[in-house]
Structures are given as C-alpha cells and as structure tokens.
Short mmCIF file of C-alpha atoms in Angstrom, two decimals:
data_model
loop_
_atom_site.label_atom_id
_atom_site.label_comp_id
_atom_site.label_asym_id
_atom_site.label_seq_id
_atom_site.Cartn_x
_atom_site.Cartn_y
_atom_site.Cartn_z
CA UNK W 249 33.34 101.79 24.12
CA UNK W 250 30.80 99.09 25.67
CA UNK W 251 31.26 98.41 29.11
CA UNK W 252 32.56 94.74 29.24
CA UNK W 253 30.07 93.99 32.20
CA UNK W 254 27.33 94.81 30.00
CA UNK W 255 27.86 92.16 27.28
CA UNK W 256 26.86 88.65 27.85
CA UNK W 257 28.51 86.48 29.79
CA UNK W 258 30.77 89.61 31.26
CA UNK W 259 34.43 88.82 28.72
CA UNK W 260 37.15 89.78 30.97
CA UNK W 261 38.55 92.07 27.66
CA UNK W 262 41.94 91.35 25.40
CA UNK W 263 42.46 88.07 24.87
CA UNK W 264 46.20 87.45 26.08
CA UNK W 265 48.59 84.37 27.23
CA UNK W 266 48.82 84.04 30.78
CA UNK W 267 47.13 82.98 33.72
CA UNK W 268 43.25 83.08 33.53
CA UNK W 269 42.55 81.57 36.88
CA UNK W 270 44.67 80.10 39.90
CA UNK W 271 44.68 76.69 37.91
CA UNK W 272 44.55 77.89 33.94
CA UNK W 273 46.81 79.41 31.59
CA UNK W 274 46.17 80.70 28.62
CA UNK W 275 48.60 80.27 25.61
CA UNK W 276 46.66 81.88 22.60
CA UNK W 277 47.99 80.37 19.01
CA UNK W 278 48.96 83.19 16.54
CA UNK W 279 46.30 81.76 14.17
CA UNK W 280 43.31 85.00 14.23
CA UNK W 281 40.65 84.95 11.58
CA UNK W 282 36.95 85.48 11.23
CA UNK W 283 36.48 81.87 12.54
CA UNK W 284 38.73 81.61 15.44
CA UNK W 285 38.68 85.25 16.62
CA UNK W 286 41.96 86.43 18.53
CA UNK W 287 43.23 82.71 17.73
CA UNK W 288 43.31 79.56 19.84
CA UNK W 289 43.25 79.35 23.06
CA UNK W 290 45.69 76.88 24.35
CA UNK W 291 44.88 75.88 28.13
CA UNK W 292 47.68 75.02 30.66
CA UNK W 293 45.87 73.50 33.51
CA UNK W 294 47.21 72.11 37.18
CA UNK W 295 47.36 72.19 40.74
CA UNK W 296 49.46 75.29 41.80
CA UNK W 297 51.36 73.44 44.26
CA UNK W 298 52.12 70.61 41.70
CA UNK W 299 55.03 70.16 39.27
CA UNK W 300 52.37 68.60 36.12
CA UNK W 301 50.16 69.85 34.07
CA UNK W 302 47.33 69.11 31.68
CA UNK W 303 46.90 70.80 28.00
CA UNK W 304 43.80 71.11 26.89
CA UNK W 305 43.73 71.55 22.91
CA UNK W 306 47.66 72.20 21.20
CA UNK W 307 45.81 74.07 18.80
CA UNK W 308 47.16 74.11 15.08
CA UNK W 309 50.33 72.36 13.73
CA UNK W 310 52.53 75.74 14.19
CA UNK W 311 55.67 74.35 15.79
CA UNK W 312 56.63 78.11 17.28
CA UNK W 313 53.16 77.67 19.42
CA UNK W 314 53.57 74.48 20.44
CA UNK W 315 57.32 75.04 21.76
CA UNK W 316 55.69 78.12 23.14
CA UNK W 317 53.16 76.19 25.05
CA UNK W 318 55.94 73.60 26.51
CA UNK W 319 57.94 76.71 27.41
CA UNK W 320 54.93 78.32 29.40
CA UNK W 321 54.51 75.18 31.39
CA UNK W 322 58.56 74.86 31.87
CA UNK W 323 58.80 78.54 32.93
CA UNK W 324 55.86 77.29 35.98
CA UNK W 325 58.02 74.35 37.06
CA UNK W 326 55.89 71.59 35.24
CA UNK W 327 55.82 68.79 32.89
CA UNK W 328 53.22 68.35 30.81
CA UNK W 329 51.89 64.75 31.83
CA UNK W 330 48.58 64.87 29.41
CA UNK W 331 47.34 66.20 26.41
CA UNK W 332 42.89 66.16 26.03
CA UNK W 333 40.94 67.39 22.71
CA UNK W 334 37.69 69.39 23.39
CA UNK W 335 37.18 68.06 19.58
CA UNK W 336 38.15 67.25 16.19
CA UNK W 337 38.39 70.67 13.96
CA UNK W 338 41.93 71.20 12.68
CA UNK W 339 42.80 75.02 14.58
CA UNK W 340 42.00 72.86 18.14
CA UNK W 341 43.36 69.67 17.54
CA UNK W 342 45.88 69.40 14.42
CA UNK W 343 48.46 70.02 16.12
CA UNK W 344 48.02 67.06 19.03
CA UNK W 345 50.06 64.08 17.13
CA UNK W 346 52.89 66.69 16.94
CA UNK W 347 52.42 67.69 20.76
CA UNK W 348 52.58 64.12 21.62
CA UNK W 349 55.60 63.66 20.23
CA UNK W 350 57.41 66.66 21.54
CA UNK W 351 56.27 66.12 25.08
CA UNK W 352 55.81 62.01 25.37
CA UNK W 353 51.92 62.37 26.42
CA UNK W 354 49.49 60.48 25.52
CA UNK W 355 46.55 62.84 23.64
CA UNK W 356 42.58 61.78 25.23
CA UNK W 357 39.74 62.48 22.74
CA UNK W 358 36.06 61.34 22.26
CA UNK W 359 36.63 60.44 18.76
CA UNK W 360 39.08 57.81 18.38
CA UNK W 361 41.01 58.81 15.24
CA UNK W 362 42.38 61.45 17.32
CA UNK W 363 43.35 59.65 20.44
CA UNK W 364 47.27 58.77 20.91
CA UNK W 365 47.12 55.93 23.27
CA UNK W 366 44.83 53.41 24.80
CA UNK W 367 42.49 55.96 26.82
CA UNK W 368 39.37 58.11 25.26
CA UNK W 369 36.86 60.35 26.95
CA UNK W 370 33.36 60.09 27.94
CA UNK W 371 30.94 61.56 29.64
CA UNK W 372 31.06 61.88 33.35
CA UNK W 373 35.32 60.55 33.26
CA UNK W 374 36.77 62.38 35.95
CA UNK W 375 40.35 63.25 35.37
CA UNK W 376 42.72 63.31 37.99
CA UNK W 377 46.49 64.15 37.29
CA UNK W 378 48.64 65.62 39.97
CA UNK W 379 45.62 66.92 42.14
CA UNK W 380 43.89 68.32 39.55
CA UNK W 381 40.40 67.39 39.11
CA UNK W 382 38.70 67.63 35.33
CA UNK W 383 35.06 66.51 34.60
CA UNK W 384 34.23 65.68 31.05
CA UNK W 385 31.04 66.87 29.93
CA UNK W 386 29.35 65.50 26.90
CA UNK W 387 27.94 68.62 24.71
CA UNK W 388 27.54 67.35 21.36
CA UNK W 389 26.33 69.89 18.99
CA UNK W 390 28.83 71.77 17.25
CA UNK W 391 30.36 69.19 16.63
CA UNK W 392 29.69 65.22 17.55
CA UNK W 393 32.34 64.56 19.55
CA UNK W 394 32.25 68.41 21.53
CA UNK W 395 33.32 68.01 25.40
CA UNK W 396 34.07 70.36 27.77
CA UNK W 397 35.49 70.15 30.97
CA UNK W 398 34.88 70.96 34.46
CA UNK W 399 37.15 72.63 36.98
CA UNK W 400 35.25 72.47 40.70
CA UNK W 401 38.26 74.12 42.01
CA UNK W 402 38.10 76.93 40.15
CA UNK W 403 34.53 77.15 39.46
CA UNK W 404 35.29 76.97 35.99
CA UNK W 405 34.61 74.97 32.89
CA UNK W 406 36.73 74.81 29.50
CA UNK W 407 33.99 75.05 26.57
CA UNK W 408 36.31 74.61 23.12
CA UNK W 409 34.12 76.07 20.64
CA UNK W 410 30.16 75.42 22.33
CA UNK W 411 30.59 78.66 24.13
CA UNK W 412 32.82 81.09 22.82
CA UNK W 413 34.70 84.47 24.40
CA UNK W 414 32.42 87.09 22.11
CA UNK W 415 29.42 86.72 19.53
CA UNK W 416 28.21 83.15 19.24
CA UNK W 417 29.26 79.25 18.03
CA UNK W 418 28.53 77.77 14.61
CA UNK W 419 26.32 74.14 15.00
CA UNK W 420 28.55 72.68 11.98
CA UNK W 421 25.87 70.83 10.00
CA UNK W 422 25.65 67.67 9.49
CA UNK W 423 27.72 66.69 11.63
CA UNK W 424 26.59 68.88 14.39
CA UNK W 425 23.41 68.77 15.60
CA UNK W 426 21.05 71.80 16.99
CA UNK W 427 18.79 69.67 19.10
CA UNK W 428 22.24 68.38 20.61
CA UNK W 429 23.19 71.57 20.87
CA UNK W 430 20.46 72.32 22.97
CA UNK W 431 20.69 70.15 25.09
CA UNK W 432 24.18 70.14 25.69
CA UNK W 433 23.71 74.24 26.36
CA UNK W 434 21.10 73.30 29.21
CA UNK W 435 24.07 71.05 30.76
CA UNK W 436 26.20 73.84 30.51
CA UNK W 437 23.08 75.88 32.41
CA UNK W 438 22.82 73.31 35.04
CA UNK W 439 26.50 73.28 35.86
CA UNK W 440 26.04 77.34 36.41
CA UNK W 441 23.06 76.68 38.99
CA UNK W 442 23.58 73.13 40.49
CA UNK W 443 27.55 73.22 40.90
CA UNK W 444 28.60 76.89 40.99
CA UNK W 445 30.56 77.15 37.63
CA UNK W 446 30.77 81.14 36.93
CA UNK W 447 33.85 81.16 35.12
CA UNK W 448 34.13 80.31 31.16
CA UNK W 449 37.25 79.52 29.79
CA UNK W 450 36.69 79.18 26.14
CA UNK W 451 38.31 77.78 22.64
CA UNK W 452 38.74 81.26 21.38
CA UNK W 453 37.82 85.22 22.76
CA UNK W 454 38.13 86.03 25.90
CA UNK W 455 37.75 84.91 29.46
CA UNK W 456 33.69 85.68 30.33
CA UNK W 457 33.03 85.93 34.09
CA UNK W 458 29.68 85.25 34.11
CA UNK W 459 28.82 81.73 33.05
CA UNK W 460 25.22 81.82 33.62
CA UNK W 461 24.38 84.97 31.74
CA UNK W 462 26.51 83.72 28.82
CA UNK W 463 24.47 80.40 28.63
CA UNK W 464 21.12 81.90 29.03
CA UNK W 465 22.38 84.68 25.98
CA UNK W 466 23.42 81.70 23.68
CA UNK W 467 19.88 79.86 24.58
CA UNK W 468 17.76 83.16 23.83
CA UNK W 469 19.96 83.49 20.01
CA UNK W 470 19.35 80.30 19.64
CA UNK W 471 15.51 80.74 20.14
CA UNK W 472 15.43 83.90 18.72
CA UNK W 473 16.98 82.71 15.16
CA UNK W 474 15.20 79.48 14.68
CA UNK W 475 12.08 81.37 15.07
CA UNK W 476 14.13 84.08 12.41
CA UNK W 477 14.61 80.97 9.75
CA UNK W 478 10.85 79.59 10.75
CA UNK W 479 9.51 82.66 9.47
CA UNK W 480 11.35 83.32 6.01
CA UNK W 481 10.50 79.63 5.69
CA UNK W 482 6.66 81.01 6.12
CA UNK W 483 7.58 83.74 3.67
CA UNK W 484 8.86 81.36 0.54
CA UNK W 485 12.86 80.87 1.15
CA UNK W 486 12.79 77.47 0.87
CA UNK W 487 16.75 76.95 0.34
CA UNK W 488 19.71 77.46 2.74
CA UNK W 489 21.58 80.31 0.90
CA UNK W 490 17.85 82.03 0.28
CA UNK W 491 17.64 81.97 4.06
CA UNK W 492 20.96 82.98 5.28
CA UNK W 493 21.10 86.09 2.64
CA UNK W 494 17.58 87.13 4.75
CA UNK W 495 18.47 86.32 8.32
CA UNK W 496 22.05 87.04 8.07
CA UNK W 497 21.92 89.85 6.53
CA UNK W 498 23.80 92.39 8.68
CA UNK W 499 26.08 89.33 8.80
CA UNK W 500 29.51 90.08 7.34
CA UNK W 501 29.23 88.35 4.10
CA UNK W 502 33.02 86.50 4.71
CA UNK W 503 30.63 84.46 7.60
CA UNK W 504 27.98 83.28 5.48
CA UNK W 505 29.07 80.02 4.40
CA UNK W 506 29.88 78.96 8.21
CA UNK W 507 26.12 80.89 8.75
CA UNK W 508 24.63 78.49 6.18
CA UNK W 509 25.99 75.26 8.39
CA UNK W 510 23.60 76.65 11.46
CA UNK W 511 20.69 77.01 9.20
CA UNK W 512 20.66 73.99 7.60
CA UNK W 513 21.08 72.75 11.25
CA UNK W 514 17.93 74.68 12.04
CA UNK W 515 16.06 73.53 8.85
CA UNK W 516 16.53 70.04 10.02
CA UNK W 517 15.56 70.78 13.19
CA UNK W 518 12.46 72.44 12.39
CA UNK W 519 11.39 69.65 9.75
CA UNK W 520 12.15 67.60 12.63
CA UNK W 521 9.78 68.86 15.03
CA UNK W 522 7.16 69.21 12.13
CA UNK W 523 7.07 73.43 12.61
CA UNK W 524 8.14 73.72 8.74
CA UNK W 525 7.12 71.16 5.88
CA UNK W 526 8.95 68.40 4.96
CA UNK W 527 9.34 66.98 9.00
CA UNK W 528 7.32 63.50 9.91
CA UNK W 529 3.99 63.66 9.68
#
C-alpha cells in the first residue's frame, strides 16, 4: 500500500462524512462512479460557536442525502441559513432547487440559471454568515462558471471539481477552458504561498493536506500532457479520438470520452498559441 504522504497533495485516506476541519463537514452523497469517485462531497461549513451554517454544493437530487445533510447540521445545533454552488454539473448542483425548498435558503451561484434568489457570486465576494468568513475565488476552467472558496480560518479552501481528492480534473471542453484553467490553478498556487491555505477540501476524494504540493502536481500533468498531445500532433494524429487512444492509453477505456473533453481543450489551446497548425498566424 502507498504511503498517503507520498501522493500529491498528501489525501488524508477514506473518504467519509464527518468533520474535515474545525469549521467543515463532510456529508459524501451515495452517488460513486468513475466520474465522481467515492461520490459527492457535500460541505457543512460554520463557526463552531454558532448555531448556522453554510452548504456548499447539495449534490444530486437524492432526497435520502439531502435529508441526510439537514440532519448532520441539526445533530450540530444549526440551521442551515445558505446554500452556494461551486458550479453547474448535475452530481454538484441538481439537487439545490430541491435543498432550497426543504430548508428556506436562498441557493448563490455564478451562473444565474442556478441561483434561487436575488444574490450571485463573483470574484473577490466575501461571505459572511454567522462569523464565518468565505472568499469566492474565480477559477474558470473546468467549467465557466468554477469557484471555489476560501476559509482563512481554517487555512482551507473548497475546490468543487478544479482540484480533486485523488488523480486529476477533466477541463470539460468547450465550455471549459485550459488556458482558464491555468490560470485559475496559479490562483489556487498563490493562495498556498501568499495566504497560508494548506488544506484542500474538494468536490469529490478525499481531504489532501498539502495544498501546495497538490497544485504544483496538477500544474506539472498539465504541462506534462499538453506537451504528450503536442507531440502525437507532430507524429500525424490529427483528430481527438486518434489522440486520446495514444496519450490515454493506460487510461481505463470507461474514461476516454471525459479524456477526449481535455484534449480537445488542449488542441485549442495549442492552435491557440500557434505550437500546432491551424492557430493564428
């Protein structure tokens, strides 16, 4: 068995409800596959000496989880006074409308067709609901409307899907964006360096401990692929699936078609910055 401290970014181990940190709780959502891992993680999130609490992704429309997650926050003393989306896809945020309705909050999301209520999110909002602090972070890429969200006080931040628990994110092409992706990676990075953050509390997989390492991992496969796809491009694979069958090749084959979103992201990216033909002149 690998030693956990020698992976990247340190994952704490099994993925289990409870508390993560002195201000997080995890409430994982029985929906495991290939794509979400162990399932959704659910985050409970408040002050421990206050009586509300902020949810951070319901998760999927699975009315046992939901309940579950209103129970976890009952069981602590709290009412759940606010309900944010880290982003659109359905196993983070179909469930919100439902959430909303069984516990009166109002649901905050970048994208508008999911808020519930008059408030979205935007970078550099600053959260503040019974003492808790949150700091939205823009980090488009995986999605357009991807935010995470700082935690000072527990030198944390909540990633959704742009930095998972184990192995690495999809950039889901076209609407996510790898030069976005990038970039919003290097916030991440700055966050470790400038403000502390060491603690990653992510969308799915397990708590990692060391948010630095895990950034600078995800930056290197990044790197490290696009220069994978540059080069069968050199070679002659000149379509998607050509590419993905030679870079993702000791790839689980059930992963492929989400693998074929990042390379296309990659493709344009490279055509972008002229490295492969077909980019501006």
């Amino acid at each position: 068995m690998t030693d956990a401290a020698a992976l990247p970014g340190q994952p704490r181990g099994t993925v289990v409800s409870g508390p993560a940190t002195a201000r997080a709780i995890n409430v994982l959502a029985p929906n495991p596959s290939a794509m979400t891992l162990d399932g959704t993680n659910t985050w409970l999130v408040s002050e421990p000496d206050s009586d509300l609490a902020v949810v951070i992704d319901p998760g999927p429309l699975d009315e046992a989880h939901l309940r579950a997650v209103i129970a976890t926050a009952e069981q602590a003393g709290k009412r759940i006074a606010l309900t944010l989306l880290t982003h659109g896809h359905p196993d983070h945020a179909e469930g919100a409308g439902r959430f909303a309705e069984l516990t009166g909050t109002k649901v905050r999301a970048l994208d508008p067709a999911l808020r519930l209520g008059d408030e979205g999110l935007a970078a550099g909002n600053v959260i503040r609901t019974g003492g808790l602090e949150l700091r939205v972070v823009a980090t488009p890429g995986h999605t357009s409307d991807s935010l995470c969200f700082h935690l000072p006080a527990d030198r944390a931040v909540l990633t959704g899907d742009t930095i998972l628990g184990r192995g690495t994110t999809v950039v889901a092409h076209p609407d996510g964006r790898l030069g976005d992706y990038l970039d919003s990676l290097r916030r991440l990075r700055s966050l470790t360096v400038d403000d502390g953050v060491h603690t990653v509390l992510p969308g799915h997989g397990p708590v990692l401990e060391d948010a630095q390492g895990a950034v600078e991992y995800y930056l290197a496969h990044r790197a490290h692929r696009l220069a994978q796809v540059e080069t069968a491009v050199d070679d002659g694979l000149v379509t998607p699936e050509a590419v993905v069958a030679h870079v993702y090749a000791d790839v689980d084959r059930s992963l492929w078609p989400a693998a074929e979103w990042s390379v296309r992201a990659q493709l344009e990216y490279l055509r972008d910055h002229g490295l492969i033909p077909g980019g501006p002149e």
